[in-house]
PDB file of C-alpha atoms in Angstrom:
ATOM      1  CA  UNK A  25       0.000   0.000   0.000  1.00  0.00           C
ATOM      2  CA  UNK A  26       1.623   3.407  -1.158  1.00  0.00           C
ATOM      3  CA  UNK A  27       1.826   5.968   1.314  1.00  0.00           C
ATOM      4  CA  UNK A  28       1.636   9.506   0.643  1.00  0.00           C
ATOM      5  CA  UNK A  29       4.300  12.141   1.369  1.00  0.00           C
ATOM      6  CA  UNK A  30       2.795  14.851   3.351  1.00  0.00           C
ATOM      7  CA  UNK A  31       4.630  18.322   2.802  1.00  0.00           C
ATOM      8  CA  UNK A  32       7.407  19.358   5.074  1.00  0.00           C
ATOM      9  CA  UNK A  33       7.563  22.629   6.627  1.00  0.00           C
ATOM     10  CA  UNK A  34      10.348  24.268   7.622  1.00  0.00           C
ATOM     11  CA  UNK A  35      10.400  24.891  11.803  1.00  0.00           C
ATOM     12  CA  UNK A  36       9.369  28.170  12.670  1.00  0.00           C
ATOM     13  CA  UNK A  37      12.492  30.340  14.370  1.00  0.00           C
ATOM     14  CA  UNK A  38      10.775  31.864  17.544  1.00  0.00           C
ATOM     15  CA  UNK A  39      10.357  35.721  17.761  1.00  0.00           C
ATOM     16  CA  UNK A  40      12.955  37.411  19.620  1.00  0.00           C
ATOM     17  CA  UNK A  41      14.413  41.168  20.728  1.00  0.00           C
ATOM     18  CA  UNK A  42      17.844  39.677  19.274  1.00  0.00           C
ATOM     19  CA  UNK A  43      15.898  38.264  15.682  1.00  0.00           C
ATOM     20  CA  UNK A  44      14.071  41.555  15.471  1.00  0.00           C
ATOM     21  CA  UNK A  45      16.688  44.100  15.851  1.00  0.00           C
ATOM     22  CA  UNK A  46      18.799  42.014  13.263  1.00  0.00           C
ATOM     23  CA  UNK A  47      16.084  42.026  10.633  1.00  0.00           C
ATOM     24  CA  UNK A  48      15.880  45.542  11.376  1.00  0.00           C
ATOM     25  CA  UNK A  49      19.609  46.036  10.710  1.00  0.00           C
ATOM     26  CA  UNK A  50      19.377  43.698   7.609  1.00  0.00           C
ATOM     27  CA  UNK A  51      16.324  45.948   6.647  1.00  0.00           C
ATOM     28  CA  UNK A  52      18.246  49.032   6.774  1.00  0.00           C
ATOM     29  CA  UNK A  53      21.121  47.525   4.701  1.00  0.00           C
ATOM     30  CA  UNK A  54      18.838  46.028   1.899  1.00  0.00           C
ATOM     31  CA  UNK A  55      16.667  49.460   2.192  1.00  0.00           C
ATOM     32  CA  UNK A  56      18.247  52.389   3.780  1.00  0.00           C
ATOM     33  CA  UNK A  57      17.287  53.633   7.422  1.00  0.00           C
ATOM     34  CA  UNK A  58      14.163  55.319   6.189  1.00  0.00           C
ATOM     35  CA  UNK A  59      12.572  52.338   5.095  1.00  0.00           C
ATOM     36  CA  UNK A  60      12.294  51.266   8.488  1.00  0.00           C
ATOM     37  CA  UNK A  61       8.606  51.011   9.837  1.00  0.00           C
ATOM     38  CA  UNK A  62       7.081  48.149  12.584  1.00  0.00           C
ATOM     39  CA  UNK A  63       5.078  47.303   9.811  1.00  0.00           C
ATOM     40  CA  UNK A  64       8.178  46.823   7.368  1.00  0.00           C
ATOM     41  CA  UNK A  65       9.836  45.139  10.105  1.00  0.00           C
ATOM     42  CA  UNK A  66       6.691  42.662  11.044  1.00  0.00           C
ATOM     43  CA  UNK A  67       6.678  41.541   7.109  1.00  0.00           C
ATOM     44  CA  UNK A  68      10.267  40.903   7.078  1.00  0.00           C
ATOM     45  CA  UNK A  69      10.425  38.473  10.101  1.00  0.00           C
ATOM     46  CA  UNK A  70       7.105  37.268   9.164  1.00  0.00           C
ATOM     47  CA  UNK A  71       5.033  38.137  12.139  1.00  0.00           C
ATOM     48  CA  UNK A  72       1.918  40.161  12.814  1.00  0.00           C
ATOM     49  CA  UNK A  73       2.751  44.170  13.516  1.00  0.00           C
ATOM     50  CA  UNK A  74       1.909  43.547  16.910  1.00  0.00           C
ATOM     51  CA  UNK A  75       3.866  40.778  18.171  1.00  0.00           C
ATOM     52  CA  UNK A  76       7.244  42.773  17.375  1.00  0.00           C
ATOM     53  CA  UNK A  77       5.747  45.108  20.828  1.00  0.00           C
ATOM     54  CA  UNK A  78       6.583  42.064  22.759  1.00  0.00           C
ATOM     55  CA  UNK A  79       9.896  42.577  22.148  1.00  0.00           C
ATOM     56  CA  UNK A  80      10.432  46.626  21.083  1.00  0.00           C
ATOM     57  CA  UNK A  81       8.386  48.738  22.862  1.00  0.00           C
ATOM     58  CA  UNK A  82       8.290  51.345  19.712  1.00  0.00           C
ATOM     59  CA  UNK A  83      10.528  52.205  16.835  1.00  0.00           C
ATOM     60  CA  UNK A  84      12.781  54.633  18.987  1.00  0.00           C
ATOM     61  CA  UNK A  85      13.128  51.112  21.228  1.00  0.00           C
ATOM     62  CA  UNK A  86      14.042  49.982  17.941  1.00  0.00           C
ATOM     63  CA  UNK A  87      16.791  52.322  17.132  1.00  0.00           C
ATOM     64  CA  UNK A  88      18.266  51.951  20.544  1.00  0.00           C
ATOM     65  CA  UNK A  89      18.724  47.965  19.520  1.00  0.00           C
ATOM     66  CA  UNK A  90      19.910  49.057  16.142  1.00  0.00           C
ATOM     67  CA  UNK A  91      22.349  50.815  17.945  1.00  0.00           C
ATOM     68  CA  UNK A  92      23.897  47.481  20.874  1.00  0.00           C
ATOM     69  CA  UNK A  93      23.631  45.923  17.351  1.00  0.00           C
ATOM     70  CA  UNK A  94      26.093  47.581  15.618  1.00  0.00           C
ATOM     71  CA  UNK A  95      27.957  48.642  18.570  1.00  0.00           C
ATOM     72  CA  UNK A  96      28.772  44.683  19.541  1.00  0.00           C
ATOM     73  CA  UNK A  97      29.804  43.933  15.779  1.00  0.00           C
ATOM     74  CA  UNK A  98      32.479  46.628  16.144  1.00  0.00           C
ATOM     75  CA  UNK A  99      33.441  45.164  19.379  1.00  0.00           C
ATOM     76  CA  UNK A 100      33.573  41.639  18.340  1.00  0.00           C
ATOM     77  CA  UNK A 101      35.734  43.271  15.165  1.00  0.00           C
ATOM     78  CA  UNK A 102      37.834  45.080  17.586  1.00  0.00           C
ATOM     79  CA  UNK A 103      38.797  42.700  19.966  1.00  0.00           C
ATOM     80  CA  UNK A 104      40.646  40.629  17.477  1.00  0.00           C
ATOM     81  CA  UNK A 105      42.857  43.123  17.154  1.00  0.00           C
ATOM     82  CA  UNK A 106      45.924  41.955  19.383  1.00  0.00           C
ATOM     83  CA  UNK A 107      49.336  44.828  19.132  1.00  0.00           C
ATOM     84  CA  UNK A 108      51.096  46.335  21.277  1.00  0.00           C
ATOM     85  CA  UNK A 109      50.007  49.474  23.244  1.00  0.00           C
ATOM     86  CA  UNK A 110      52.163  50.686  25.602  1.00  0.00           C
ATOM     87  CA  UNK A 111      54.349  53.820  25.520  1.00  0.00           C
ATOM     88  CA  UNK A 112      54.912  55.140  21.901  1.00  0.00           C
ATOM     89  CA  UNK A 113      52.775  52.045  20.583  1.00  0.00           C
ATOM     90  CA  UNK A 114      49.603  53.161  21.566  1.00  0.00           C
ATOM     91  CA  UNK A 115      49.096  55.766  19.278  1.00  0.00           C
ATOM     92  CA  UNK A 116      49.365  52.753  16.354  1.00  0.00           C
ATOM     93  CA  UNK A 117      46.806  50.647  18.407  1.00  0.00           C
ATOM     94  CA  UNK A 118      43.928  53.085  18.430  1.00  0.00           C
ATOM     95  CA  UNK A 119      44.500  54.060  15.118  1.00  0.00           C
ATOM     96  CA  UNK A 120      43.801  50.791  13.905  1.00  0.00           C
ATOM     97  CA  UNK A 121      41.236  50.172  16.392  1.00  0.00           C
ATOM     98  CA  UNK A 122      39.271  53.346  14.895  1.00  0.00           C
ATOM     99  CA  UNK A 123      39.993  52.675  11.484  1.00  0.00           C
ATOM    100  CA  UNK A 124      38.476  48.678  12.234  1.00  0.00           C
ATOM    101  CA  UNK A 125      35.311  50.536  13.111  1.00  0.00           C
ATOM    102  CA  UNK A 126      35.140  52.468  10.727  1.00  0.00           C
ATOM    103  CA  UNK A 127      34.905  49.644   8.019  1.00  0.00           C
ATOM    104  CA  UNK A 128      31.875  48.465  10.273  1.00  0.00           C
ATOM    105  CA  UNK A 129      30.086  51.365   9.684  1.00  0.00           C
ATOM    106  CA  UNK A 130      31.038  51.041   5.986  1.00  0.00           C
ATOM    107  CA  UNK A 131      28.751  48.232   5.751  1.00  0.00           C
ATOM    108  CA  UNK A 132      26.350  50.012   7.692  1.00  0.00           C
ATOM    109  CA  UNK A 133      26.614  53.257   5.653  1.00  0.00           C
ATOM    110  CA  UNK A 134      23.245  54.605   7.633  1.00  0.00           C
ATOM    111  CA  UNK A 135      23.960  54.073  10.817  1.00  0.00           C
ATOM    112  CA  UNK A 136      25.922  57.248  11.882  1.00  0.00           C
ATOM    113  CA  UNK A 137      22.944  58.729  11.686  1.00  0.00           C
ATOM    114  CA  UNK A 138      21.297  56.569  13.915  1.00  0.00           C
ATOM    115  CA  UNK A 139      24.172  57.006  16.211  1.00  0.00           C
ATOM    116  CA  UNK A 140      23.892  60.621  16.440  1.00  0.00           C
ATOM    117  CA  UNK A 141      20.249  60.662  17.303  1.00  0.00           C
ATOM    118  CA  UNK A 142      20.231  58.625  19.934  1.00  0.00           C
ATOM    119  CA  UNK A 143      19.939  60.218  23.887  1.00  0.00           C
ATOM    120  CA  UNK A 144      21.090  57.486  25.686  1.00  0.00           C
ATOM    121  CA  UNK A 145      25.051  55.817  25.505  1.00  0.00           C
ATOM    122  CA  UNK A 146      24.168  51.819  25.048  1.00  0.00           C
ATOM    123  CA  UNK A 147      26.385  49.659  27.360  1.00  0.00           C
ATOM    124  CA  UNK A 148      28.264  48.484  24.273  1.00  0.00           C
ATOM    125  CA  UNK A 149      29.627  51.595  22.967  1.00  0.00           C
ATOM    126  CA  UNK A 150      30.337  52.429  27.022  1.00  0.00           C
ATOM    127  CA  UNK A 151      32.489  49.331  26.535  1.00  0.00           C
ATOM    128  CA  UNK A 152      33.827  50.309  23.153  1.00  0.00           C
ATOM    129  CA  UNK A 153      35.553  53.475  24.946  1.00  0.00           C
ATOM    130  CA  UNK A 154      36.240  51.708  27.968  1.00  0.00           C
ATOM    131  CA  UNK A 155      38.792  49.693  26.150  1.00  0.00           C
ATOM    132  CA  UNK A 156      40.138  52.818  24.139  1.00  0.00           C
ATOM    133  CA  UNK A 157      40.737  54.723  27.339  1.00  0.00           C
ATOM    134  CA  UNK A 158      42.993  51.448  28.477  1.00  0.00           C
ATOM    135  CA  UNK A 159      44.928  51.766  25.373  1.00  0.00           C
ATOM    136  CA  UNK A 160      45.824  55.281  26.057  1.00  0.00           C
ATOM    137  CA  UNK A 161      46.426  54.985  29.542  1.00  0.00           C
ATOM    138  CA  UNK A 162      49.115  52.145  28.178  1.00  0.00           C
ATOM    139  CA  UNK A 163      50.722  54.833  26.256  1.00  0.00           C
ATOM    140  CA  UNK A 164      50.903  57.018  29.539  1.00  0.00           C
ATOM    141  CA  UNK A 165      47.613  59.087  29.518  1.00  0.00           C
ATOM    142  CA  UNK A 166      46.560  60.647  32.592  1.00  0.00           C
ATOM    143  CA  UNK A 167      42.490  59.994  32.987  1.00  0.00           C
ATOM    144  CA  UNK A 168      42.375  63.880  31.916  1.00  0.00           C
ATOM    145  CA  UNK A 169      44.291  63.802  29.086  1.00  0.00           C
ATOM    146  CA  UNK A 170      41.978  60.856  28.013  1.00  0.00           C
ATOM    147  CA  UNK A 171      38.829  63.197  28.992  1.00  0.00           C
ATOM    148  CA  UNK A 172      40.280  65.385  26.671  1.00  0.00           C
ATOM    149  CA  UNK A 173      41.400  62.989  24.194  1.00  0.00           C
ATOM    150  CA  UNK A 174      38.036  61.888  23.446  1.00  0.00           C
ATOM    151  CA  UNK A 175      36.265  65.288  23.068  1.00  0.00           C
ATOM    152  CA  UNK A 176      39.126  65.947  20.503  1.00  0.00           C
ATOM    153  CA  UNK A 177      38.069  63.017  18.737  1.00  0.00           C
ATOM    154  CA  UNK A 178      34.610  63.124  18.854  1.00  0.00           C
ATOM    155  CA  UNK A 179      33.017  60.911  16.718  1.00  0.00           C
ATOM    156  CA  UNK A 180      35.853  59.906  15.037  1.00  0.00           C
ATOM    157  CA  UNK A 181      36.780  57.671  18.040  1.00  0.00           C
ATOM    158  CA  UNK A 182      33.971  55.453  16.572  1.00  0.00           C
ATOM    159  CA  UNK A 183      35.127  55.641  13.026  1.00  0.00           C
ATOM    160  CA  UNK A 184      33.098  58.255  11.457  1.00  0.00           C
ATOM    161  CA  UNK A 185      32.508  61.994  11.303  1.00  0.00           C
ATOM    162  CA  UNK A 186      29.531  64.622  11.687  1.00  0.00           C
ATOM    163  CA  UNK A 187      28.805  66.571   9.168  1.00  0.00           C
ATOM    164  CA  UNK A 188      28.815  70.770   9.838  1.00  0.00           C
ATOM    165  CA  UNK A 189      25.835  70.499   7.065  1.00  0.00           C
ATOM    166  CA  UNK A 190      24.467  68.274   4.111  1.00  0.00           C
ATOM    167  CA  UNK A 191      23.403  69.958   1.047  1.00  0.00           C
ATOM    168  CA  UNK A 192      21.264  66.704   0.325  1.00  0.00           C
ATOM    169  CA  UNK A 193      21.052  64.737  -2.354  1.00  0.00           C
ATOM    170  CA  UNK A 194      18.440  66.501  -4.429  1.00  0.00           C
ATOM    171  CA  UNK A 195      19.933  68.651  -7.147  1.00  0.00           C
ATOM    172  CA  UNK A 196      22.250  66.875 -10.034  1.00  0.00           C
ATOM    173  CA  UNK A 197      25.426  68.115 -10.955  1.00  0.00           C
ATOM    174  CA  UNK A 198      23.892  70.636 -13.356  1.00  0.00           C
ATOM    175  CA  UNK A 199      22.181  72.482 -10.591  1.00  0.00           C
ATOM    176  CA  UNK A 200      24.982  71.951  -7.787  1.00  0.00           C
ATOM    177  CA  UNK A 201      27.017  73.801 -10.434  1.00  0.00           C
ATOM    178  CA  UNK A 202      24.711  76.261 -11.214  1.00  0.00           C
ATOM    179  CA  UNK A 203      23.818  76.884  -7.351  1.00  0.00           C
ATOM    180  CA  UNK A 204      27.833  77.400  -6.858  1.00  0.00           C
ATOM    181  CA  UNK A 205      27.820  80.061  -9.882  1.00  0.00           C
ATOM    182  CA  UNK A 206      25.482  81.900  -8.154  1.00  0.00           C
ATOM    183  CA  UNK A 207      27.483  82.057  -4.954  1.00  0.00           C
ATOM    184  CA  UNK A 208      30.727  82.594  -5.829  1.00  0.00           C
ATOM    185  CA  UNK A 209      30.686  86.447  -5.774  1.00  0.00           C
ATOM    186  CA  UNK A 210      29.296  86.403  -2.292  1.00  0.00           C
ATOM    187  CA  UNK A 211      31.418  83.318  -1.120  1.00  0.00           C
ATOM    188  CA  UNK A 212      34.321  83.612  -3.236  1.00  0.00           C
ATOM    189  CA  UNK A 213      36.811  81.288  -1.050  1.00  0.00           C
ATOM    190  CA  UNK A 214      33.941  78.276   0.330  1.00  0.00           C
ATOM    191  CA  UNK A 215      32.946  78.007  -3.426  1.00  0.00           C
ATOM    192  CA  UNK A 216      36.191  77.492  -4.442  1.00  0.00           C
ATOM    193  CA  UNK A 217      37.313  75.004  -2.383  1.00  0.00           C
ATOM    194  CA  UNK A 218      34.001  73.262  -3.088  1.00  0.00           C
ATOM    195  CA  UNK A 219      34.926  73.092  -6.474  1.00  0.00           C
ATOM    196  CA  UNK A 220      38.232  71.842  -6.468  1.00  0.00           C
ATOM    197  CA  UNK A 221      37.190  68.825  -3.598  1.00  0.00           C
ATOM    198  CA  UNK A 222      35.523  65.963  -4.969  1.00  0.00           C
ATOM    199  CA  UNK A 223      35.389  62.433  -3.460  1.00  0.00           C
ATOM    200  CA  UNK A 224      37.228  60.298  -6.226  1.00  0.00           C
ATOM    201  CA  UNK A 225      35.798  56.948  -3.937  1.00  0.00           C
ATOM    202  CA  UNK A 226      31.840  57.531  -3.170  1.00  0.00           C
ATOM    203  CA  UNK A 227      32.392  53.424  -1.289  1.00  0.00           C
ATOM    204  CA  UNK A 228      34.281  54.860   1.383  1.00  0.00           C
ATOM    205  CA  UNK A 229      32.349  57.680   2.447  1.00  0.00           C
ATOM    206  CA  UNK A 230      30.038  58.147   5.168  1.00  0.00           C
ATOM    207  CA  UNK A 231      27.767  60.489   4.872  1.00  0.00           C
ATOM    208  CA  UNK A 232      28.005  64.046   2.489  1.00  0.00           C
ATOM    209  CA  UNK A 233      32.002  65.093   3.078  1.00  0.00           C
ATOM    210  CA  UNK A 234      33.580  62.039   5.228  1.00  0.00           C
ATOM    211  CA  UNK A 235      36.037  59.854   2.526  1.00  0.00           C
ATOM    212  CA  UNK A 236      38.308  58.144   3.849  1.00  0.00           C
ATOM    213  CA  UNK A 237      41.384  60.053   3.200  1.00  0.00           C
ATOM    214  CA  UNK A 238      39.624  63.601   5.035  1.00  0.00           C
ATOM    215  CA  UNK A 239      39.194  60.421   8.073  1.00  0.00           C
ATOM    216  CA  UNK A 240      42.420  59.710   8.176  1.00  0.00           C
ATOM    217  CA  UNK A 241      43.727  62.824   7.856  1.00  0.00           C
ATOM    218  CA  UNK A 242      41.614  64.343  10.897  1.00  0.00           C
ATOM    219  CA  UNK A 243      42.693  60.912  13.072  1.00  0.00           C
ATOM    220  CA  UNK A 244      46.359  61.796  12.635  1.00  0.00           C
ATOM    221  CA  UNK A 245      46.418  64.889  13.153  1.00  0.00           C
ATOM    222  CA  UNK A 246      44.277  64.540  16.508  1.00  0.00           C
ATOM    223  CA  UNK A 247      46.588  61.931  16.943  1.00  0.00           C
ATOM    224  CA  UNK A 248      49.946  63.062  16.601  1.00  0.00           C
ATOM    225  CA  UNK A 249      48.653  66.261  18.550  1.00  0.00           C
ATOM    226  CA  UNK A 250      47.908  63.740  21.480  1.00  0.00           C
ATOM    227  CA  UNK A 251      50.960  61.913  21.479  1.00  0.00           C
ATOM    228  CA  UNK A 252      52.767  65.379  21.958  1.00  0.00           C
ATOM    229  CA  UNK A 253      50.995  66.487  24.748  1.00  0.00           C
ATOM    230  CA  UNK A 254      50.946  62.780  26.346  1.00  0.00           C
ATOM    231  CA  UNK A 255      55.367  63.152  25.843  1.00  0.00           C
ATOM    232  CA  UNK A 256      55.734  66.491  27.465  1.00  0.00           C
ATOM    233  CA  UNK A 257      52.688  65.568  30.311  1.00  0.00           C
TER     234      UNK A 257
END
């Protein structure tokens, strides 16, 4: 007597606060950040709208979990980075512990954004400049020349920059030309550097003005201005 096959279906992955913030991060990354909604975020872990408020108690709940998400990748990222630090060296060893976040949020190219909206410091990134504190107390560092080491940095102890202002993405060359024309008399020297700049690599940037070689050049200056003060301190 044949028997008949019945149809196998795949086990269902249980809902979680870990599974949802993920989709949401994958969402962003397939989507951009603005394409973000609960109801966006329900469809792509295949659940009704309101079981996700089991686990996020709103989108700005969300955004906070975006946040620990990205924050722990650049921490797992981080912490396989094994060189010296002590003395002279340390100056080396945050460099390349910025830089290795920075190609984090290169993969992420919308999350500084999220980063810079959000009130609260998540553990994680309290843990990510926990560690870059110890690095610079290796090289010497009193706890106030870290204080002030940090503000110098700034963002760019995470791996990205703020921008002073985006112009948007809205007008095409054509009119970004024609909008310079008719500022140059006014704002002879700003329009003229705006002219001659131009990011040559649009993969490494991070928002309107941050390539990577403007990065780099800000870290080592800050840098090298630190390690100055930290000899004669």
């Amino acid at each position: 007597m044949a028997t008949r096959n019945e149809p196998r279906t795949e086990p269902r992955i249980p809902l979680s606060r870990d599974r949802v913030l993920r989709a949401a991060v994958k969402l962003a990354d397939e989507s951009g950040i603005e394409s973000l909604t609960m109801r966006r975020l329900a469809e792509e872990v295949g659940a009704e709208a309101m079981s996700l408020y089991y686990h996020v108690a709103k989108k700005e709940d969300v955004l906070d979990g975006i946040v620990e998400v990205i924050a722990g990748e650049i921490n797992e990222v981080v912490g396989r980075i094994d060189v010296p630090s002590k003395g002279a060296a340390w100056k080396s060893a945050v460099r390349q512990r910025v830089l290795a976040a920075r190609e984090v949020f290169l993969r992420h190219p919308w999350a500084p954004r999220v980063f810079e909206t959000r009130a609260d410091v998540s553990p994680p990134v309290v843990q990510y400049f926990d560690a870059l504190i110890g690095l610079m107390r290796d090289g010497g560092f009193s706890y106030d020349l870290a204080h002030h080491a940090l503000h110098a940095l700034g963002s760019r102890a995470l791996g990205f920059t703020q921008e002073m202002f985006d112009p948007g993405d809205g007008a095409g060359d054509e009119e970004s030309t024609a909008m310079l024309e008719s500022m140059a008399e006014q704002l002879p020297h700003l329009v003229g550097m705006l002219r001659e700049i131009a990011h040559d690599d649009p993969d490494s940037t991070l928002g309107w003005c941050d390539d990577q070689t403007e990065f780099e050049f800000g870290l080592d200056l800050i840098l090298d201005g630190l390690d100055r003060m930290r000899e004669t301190a």
